Coordinates of C-alpha atoms (C1' of nucleotides) in Angstrom, one line a residue:
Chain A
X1 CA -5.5 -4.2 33.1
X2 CA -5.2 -8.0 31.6
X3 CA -8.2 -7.9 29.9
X4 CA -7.5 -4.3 28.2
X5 CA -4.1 -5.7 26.4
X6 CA -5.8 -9.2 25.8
X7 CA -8.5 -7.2 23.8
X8 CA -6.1 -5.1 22.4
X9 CA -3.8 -8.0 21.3
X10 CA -6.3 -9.9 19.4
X11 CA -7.7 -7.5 17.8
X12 CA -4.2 -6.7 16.5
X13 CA -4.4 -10.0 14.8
X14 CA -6.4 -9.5 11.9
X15 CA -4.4 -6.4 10.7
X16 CA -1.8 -8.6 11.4
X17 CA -2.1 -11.3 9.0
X18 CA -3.6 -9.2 6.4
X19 CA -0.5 -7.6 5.4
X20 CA 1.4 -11.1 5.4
X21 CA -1.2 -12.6 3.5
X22 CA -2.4 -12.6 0.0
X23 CA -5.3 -14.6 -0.2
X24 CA -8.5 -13.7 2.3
X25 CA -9.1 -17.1 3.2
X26 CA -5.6 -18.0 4.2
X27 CA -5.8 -17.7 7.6
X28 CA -2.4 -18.0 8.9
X29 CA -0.3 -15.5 11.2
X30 CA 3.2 -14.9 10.7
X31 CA 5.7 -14.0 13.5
X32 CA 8.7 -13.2 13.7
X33 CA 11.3 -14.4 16.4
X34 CA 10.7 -13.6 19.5
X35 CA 7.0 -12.4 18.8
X36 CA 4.7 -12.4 21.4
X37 CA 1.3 -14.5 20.8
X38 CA -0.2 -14.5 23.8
X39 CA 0.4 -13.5 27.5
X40 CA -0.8 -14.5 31.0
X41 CA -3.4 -12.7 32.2
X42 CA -5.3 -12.4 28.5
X43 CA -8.5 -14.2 27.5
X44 CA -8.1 -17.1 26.3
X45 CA -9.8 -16.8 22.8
X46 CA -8.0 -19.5 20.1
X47 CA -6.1 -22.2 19.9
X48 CA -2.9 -22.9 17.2
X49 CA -1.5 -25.0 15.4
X50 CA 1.8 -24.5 13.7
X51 CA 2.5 -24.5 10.5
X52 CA 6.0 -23.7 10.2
X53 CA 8.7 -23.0 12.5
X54 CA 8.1 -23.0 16.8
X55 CA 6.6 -22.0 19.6
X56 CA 8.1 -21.6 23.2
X57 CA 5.0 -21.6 26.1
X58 CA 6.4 -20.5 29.6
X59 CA 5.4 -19.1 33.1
X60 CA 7.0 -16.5 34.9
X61 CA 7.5 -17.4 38.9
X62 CA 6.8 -15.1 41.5
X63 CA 10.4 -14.0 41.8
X64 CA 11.3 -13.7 38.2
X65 CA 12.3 -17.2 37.0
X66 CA 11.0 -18.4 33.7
X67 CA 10.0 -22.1 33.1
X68 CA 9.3 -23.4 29.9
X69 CA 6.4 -26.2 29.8
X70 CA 6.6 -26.8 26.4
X71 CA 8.0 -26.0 22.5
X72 CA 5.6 -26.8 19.7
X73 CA 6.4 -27.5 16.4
X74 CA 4.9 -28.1 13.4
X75 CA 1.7 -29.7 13.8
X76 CA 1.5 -29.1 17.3
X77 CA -1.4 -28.1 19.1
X78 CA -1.3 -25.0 21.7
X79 CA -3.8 -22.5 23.6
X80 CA -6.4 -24.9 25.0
X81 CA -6.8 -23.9 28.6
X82 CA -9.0 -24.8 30.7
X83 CA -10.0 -21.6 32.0
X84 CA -11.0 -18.7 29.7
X85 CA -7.7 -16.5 30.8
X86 CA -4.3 -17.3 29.9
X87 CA -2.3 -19.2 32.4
X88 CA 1.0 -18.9 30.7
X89 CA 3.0 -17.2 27.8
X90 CA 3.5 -18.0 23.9
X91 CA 6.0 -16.8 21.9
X92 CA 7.7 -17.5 18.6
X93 CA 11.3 -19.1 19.0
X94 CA 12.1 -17.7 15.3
X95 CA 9.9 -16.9 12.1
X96 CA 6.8 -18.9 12.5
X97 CA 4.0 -19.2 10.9
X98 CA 0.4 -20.4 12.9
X99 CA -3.3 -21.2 11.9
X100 CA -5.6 -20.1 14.8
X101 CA -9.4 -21.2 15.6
X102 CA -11.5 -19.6 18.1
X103 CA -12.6 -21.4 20.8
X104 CA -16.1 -19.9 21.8
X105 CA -18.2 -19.6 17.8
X106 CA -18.9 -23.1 16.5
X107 CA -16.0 -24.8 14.1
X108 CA -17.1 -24.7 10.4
X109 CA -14.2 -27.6 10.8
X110 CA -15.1 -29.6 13.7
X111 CA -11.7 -29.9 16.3
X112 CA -11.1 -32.8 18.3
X113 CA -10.3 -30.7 21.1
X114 CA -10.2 -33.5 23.5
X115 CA -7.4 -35.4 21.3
X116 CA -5.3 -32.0 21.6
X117 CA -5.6 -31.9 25.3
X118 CA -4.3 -35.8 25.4
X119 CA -1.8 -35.0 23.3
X120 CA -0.7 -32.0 25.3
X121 CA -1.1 -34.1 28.4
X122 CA 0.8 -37.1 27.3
X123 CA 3.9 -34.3 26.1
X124 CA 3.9 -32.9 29.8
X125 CA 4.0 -36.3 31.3
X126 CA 6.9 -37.2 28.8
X127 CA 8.8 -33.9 29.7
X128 CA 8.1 -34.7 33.7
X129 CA 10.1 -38.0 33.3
X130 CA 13.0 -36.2 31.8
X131 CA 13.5 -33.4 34.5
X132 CA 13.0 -36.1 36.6
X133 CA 16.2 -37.4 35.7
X134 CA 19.0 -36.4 38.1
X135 CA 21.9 -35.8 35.6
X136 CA 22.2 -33.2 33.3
X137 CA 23.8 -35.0 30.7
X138 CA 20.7 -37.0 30.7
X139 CA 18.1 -34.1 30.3
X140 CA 20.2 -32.4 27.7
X141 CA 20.1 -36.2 25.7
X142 CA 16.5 -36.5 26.0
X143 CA 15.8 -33.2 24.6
X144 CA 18.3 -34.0 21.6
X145 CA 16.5 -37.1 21.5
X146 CA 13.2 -35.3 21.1
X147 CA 14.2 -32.6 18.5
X148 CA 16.2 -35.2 16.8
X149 CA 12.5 -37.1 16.8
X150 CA 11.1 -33.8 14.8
X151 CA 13.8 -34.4 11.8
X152 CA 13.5 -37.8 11.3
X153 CA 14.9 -37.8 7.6
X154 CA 17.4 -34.9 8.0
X155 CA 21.2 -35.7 8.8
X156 CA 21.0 -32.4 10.2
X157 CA 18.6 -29.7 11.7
X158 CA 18.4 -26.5 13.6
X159 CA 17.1 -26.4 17.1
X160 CA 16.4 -23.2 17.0
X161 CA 15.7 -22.3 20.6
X162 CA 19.1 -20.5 22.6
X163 CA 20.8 -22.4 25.2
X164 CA 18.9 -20.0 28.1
X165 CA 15.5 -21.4 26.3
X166 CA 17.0 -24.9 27.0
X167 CA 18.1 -24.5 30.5
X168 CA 14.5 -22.9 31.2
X169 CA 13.1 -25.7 29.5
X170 CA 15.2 -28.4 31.3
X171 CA 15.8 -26.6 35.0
X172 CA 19.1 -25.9 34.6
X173 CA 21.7 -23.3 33.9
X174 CA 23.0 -22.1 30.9
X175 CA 26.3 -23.2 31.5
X176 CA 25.4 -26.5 32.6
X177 CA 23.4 -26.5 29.3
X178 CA 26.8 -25.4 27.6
X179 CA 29.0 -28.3 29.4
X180 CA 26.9 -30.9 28.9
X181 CA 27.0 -29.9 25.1
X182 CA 30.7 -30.1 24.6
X183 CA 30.5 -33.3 26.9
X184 CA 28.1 -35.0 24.1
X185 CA 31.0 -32.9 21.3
X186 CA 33.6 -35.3 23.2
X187 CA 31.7 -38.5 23.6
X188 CA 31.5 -38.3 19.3
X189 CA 27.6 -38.5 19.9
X190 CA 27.0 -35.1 18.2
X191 CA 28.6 -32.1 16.1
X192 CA 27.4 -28.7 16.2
X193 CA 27.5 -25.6 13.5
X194 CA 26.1 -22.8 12.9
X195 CA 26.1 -19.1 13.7
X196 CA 25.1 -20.1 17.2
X197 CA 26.1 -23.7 17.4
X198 CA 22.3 -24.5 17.3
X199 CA 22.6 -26.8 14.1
X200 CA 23.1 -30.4 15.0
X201 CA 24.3 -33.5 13.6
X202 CA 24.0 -36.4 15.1
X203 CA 26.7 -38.8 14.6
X204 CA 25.6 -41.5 17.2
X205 CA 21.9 -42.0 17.9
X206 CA 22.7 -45.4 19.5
X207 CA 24.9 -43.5 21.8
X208 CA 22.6 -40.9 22.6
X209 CA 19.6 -43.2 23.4
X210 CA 21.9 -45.3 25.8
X211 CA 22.1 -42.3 27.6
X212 CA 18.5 -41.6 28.0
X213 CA 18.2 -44.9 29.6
Chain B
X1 CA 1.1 -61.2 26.8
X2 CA 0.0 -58.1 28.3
X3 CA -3.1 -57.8 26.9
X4 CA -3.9 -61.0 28.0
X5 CA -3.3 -59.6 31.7
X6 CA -5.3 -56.5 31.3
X7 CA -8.5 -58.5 30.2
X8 CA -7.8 -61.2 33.0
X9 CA -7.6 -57.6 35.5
X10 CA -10.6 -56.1 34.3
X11 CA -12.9 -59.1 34.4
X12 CA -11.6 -59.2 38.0
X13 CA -13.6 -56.1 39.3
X14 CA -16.5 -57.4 39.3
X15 CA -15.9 -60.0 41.6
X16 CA -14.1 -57.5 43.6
X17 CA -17.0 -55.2 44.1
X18 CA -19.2 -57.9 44.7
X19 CA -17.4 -58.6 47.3
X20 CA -17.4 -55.1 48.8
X21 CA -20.9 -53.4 48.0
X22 CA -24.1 -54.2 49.1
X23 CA -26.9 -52.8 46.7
X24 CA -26.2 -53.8 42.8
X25 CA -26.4 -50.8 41.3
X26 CA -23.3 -49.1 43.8
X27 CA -20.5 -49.2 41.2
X28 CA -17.7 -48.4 43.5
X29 CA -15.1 -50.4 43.5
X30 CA -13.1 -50.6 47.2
X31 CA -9.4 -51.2 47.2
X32 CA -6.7 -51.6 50.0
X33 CA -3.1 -50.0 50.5
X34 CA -0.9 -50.9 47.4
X35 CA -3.6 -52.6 45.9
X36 CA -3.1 -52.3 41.7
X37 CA -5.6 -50.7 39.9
X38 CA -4.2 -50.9 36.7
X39 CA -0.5 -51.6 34.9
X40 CA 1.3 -50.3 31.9
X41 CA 0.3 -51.9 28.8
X42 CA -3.2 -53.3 29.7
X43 CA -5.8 -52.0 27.6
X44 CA -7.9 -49.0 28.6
X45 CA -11.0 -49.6 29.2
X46 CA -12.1 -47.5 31.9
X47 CA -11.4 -43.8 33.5
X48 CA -12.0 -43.8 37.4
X49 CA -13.1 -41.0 39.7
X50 CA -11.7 -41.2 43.2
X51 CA -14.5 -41.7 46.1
X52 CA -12.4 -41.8 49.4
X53 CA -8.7 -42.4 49.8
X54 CA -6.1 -41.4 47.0
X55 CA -4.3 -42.9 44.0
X56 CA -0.5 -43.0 43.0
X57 CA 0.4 -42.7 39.2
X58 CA 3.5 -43.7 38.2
X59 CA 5.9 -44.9 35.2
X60 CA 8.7 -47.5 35.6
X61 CA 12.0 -46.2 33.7
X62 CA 13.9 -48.7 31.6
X63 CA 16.7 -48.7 34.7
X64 CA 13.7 -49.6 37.1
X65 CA 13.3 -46.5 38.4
X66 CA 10.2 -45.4 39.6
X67 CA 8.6 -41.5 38.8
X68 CA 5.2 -40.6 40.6
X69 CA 3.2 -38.5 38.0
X70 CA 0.7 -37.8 39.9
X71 CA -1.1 -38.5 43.4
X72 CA -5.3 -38.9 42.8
X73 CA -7.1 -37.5 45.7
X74 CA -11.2 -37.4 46.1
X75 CA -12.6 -36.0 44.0
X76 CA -10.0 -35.9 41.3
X77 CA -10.2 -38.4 37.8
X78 CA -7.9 -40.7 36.5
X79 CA -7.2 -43.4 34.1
X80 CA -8.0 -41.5 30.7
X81 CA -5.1 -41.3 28.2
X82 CA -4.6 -40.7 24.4
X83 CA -4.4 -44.7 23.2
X84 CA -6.3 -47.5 24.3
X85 CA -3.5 -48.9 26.0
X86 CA -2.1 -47.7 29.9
X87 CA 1.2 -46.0 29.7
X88 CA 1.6 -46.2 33.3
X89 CA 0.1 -47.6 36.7
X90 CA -2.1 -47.0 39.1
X91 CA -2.2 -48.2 42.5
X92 CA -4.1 -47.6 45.5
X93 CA -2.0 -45.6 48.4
X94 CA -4.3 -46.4 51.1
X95 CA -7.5 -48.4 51.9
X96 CA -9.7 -46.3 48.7
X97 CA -12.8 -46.5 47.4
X98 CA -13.5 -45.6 43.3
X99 CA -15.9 -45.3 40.7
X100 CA -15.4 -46.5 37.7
X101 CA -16.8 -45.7 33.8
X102 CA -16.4 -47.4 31.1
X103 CA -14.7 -45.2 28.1
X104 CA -15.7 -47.6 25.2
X105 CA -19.7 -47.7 25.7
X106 CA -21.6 -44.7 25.6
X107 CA -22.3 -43.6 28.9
X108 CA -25.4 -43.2 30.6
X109 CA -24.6 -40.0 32.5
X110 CA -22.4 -38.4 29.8
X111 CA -19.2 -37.5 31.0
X112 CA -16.9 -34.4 30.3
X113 CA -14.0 -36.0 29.2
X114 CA -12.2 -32.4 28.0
X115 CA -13.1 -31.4 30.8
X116 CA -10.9 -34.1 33.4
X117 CA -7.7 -34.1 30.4
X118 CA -7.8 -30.3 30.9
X119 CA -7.4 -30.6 34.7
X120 CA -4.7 -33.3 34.7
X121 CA -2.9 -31.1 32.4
X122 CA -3.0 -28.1 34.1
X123 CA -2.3 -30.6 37.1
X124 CA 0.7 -31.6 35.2
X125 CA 1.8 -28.2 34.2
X126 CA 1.8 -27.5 37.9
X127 CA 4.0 -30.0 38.7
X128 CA 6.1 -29.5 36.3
X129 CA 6.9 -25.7 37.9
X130 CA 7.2 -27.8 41.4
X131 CA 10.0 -30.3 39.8
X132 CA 11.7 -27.2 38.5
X133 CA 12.9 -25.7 41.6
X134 CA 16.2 -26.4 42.0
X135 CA 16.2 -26.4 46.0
X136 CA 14.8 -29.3 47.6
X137 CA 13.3 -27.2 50.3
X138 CA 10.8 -25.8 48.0
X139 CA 10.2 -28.7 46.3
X140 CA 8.9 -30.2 49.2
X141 CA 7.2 -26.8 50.9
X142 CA 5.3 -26.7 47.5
X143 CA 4.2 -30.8 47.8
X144 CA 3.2 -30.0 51.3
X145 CA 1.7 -27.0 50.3
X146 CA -0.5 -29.0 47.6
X147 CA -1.5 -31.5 50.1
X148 CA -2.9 -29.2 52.6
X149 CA -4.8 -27.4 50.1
X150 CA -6.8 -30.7 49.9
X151 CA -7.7 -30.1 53.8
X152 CA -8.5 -26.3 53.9
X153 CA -10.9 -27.2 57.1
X154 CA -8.7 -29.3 59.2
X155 CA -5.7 -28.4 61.4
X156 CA -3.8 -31.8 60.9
X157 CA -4.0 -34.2 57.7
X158 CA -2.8 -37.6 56.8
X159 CA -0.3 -37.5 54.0
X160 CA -0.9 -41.2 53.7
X161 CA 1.7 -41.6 50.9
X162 CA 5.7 -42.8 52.4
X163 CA 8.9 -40.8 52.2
X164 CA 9.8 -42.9 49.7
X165 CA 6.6 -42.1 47.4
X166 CA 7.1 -38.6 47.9
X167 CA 10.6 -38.6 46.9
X168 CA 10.0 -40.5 43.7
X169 CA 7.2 -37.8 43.1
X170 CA 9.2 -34.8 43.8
X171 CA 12.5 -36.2 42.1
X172 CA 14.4 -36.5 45.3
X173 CA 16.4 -39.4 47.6
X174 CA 14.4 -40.9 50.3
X175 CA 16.6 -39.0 52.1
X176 CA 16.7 -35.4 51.1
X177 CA 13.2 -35.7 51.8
X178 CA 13.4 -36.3 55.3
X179 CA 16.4 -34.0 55.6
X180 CA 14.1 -31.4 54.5
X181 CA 10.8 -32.4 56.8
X182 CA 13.6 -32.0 59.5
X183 CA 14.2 -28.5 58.4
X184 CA 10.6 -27.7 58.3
X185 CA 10.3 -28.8 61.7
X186 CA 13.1 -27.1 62.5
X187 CA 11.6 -23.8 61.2
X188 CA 8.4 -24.7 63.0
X189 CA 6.7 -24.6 60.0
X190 CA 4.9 -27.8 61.2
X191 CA 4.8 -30.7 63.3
X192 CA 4.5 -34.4 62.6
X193 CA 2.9 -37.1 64.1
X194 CA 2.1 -40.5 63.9
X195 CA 3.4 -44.0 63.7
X196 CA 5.2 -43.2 60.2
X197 CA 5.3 -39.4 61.0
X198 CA 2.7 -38.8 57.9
X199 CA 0.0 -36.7 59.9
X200 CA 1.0 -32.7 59.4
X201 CA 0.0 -30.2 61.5
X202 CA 0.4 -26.9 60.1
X203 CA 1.8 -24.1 62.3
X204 CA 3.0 -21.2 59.7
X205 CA 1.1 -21.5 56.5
X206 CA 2.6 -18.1 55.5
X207 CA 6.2 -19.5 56.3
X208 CA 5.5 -22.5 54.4
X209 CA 3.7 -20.3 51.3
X210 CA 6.9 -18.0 51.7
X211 CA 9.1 -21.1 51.2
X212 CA 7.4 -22.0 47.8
X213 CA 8.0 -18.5 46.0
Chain C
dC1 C1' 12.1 -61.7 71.0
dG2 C1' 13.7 -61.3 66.5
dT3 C1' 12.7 -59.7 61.9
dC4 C1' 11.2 -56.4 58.8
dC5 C1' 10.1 -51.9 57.4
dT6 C1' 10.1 -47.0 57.5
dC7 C1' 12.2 -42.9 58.9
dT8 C1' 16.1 -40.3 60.4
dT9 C1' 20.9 -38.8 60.8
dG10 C1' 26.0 -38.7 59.8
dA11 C1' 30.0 -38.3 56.7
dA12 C1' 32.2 -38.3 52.3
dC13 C1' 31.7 -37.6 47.6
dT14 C1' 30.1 -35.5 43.4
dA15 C1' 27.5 -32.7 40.4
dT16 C1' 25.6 -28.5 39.6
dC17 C1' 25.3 -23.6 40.6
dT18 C1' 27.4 -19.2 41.0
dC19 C1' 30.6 -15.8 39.8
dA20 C1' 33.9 -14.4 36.5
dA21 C1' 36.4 -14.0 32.3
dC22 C1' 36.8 -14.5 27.4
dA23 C1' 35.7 -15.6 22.4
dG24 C1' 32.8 -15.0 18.4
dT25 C1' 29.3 -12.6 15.8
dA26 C1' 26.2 -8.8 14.5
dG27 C1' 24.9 -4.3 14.4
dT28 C1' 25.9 0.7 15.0
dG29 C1' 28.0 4.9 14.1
dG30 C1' 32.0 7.6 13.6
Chain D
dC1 C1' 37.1 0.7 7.5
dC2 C1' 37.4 0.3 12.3
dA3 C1' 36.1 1.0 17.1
dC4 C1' 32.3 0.2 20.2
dT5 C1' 28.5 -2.1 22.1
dA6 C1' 25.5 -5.9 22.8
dC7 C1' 24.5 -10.6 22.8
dT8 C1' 25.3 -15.5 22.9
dG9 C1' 28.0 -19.3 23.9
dT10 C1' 32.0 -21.4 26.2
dT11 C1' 35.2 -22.4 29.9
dG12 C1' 37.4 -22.1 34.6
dA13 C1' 37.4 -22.1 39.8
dG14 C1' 35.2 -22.2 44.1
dA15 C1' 31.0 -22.8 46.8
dT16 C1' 27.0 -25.4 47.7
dA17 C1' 23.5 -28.6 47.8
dG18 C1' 22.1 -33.3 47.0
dT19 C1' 23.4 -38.0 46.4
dT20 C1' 25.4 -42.1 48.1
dC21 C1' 26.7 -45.3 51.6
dA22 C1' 26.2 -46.5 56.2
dA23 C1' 24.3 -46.9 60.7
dG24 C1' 20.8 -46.5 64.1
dA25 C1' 16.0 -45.6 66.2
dG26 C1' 11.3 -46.8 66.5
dG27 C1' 7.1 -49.4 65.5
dA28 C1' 4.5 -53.6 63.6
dC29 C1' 4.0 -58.3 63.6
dG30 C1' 4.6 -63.1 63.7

DNA sequence: CGTCCTCTTGAACTATCTCAACAGTAGTGG
DNA sequence: CCACTACTGTTGAGATAGTTCAAGAGGACG
């Protein structure tokens, strides 16, 4: 039943690019938010990389939790698996744009897939030391810390993901999420804006660090 | 100065295996409880694949506190990371016994490094769902779960690794952790044993799979 | 026999979760 | 244009689970 939708999907893909694309040998995919790129279950075909925007991976639990492993974002590599089916979920957290290699034919452009896979490996080690940490105030700074990490010249920038996409991503609740926001609003390390309060500035990176630590 | 450590370490096996192996061309390397097998910032110079025994692989925070990334039984690789410097440690739990391969020189029976960074990943990725759960209960119904799945033949297994290694694995107090063996015991989900209470017998491995979902 | 270490248990505290209400925004349709 | 709905984010109050601090039990070892 996998397998039929996994077929299904990819085959969808081609159709899909072509009307976003001009050129035949651009080979990027455009999604919108929320898109679905692949799902648990299919066969595990390509790999991405993003070009623009971001990517949310996640597993469902047996009783209906969702837990986000990862976000990618520009530049980031995702889909290498080390069986041939899909172990988890990839979706686009808002319009997003991906390059996508298949696995199985030979690379005209040879992949270090083995540098991916560190890469990927040293990122979930990274993110096991911060829900490690016992406080949620130091989870939420460590994430801040890391999308801060993906701006590094802008005075501001837009998360992008929802508060329910953080708490998944840190194991917590949204509201906790939500408290521990206005809690880094009081402490003058941050300001938020936006529709959603999902742009930040970051008024104290000092601050913010020192409570990484 | 670290460097300077790592290469002093590394020249040291040798000696050590001399010490321990008869014939010449037995590469294991034998090592007792809590001896180090390699420490943050020493060069990389070698993956290892565990013989007998099992490996903890930690990361010291800047506050000194200690988070277990993963435990190495047989069978299972370790030591192979993105740079060519160690980002963590690796110690022996108990009395072990590994092989080691040299990353640098070309290998003589060639060795599929995509292959072990895919495991650990998906290893990590694992873990990370385990660290997730917000009840301590299930935390530790999932760690004990993972541990008997390495003894699928016998009734009762040796954890080896203390309360206090399995805490700073599963992101809990020393306490909690024995709180919630208590609780297990309790729910005669299993029985322990032993001069540190670290042999398991399992009674209700559905109970126990029950606990995890 | 005393010391050390690990594990366990108790009691108080604290942080997070849960449940609930409300505000702001966007989209829909009269 | 204005209700109406839907969704996201925020805030409050009480319940709950884990941490912290403290003490004690048991084994290992000199």
């Amino acid at each position: 039943m996998f397998q039929d939708r996994a077929i299904e999907k990819y085959t969808m893909v081609p159709g899909h690019h072509q009307g976003t694309c001009a050129s035949p040998k651009d080979q990027s995919i455009k999604l919108r938010a929320d898109e679905t790129i692949y799902s648990e279950g299919e066969y595990a075909l390509a790999i991405y990389q993003v070009e623009a925007g971001a990517v949310r991976i996640y597993r469902l639990t047996s009783n209906g939790q969702r837990h986000i492993l990862s976000f990618c974002g520009k530049g980031e590599w995702f889909g290498l698996e080390s069986g041939n089916v899909r172990t988890d979920f990839a979706e686009a957290i808002c319009e997003t744009r991906l390059r996508s290699f298949r696995t199985n034919q030979e690379a005209v452009v040879p992949i270090d897939l083995l540098h991916i896979a560190l890469t990927n490996l040293a990122k979930a080690q990274c993110k096991q030391l911060i829900i490690s940490e016992q406080s949620a105030l130091k989870r939420l700074a460590a994430f801040v810390q890391e999308m801060a990490d993906r701006h590094p010249e802008d005075a501001e920038f837009d998360m992008m993901m929802s508060r329910s996409d953080i708490a998944d991503y840190l194991g917590l609740t949204v509201e906790t999420v939500a408290r521990s926001f206005t809690k880094l609003r009081e402490k003058r390390i941050l300001r938020l804006a936006g529709k959603s309060q999902r742009m930040v500035r970051l008024l104290d990176r000092d601050a913010l660090i020192a409570l990484t630590i």
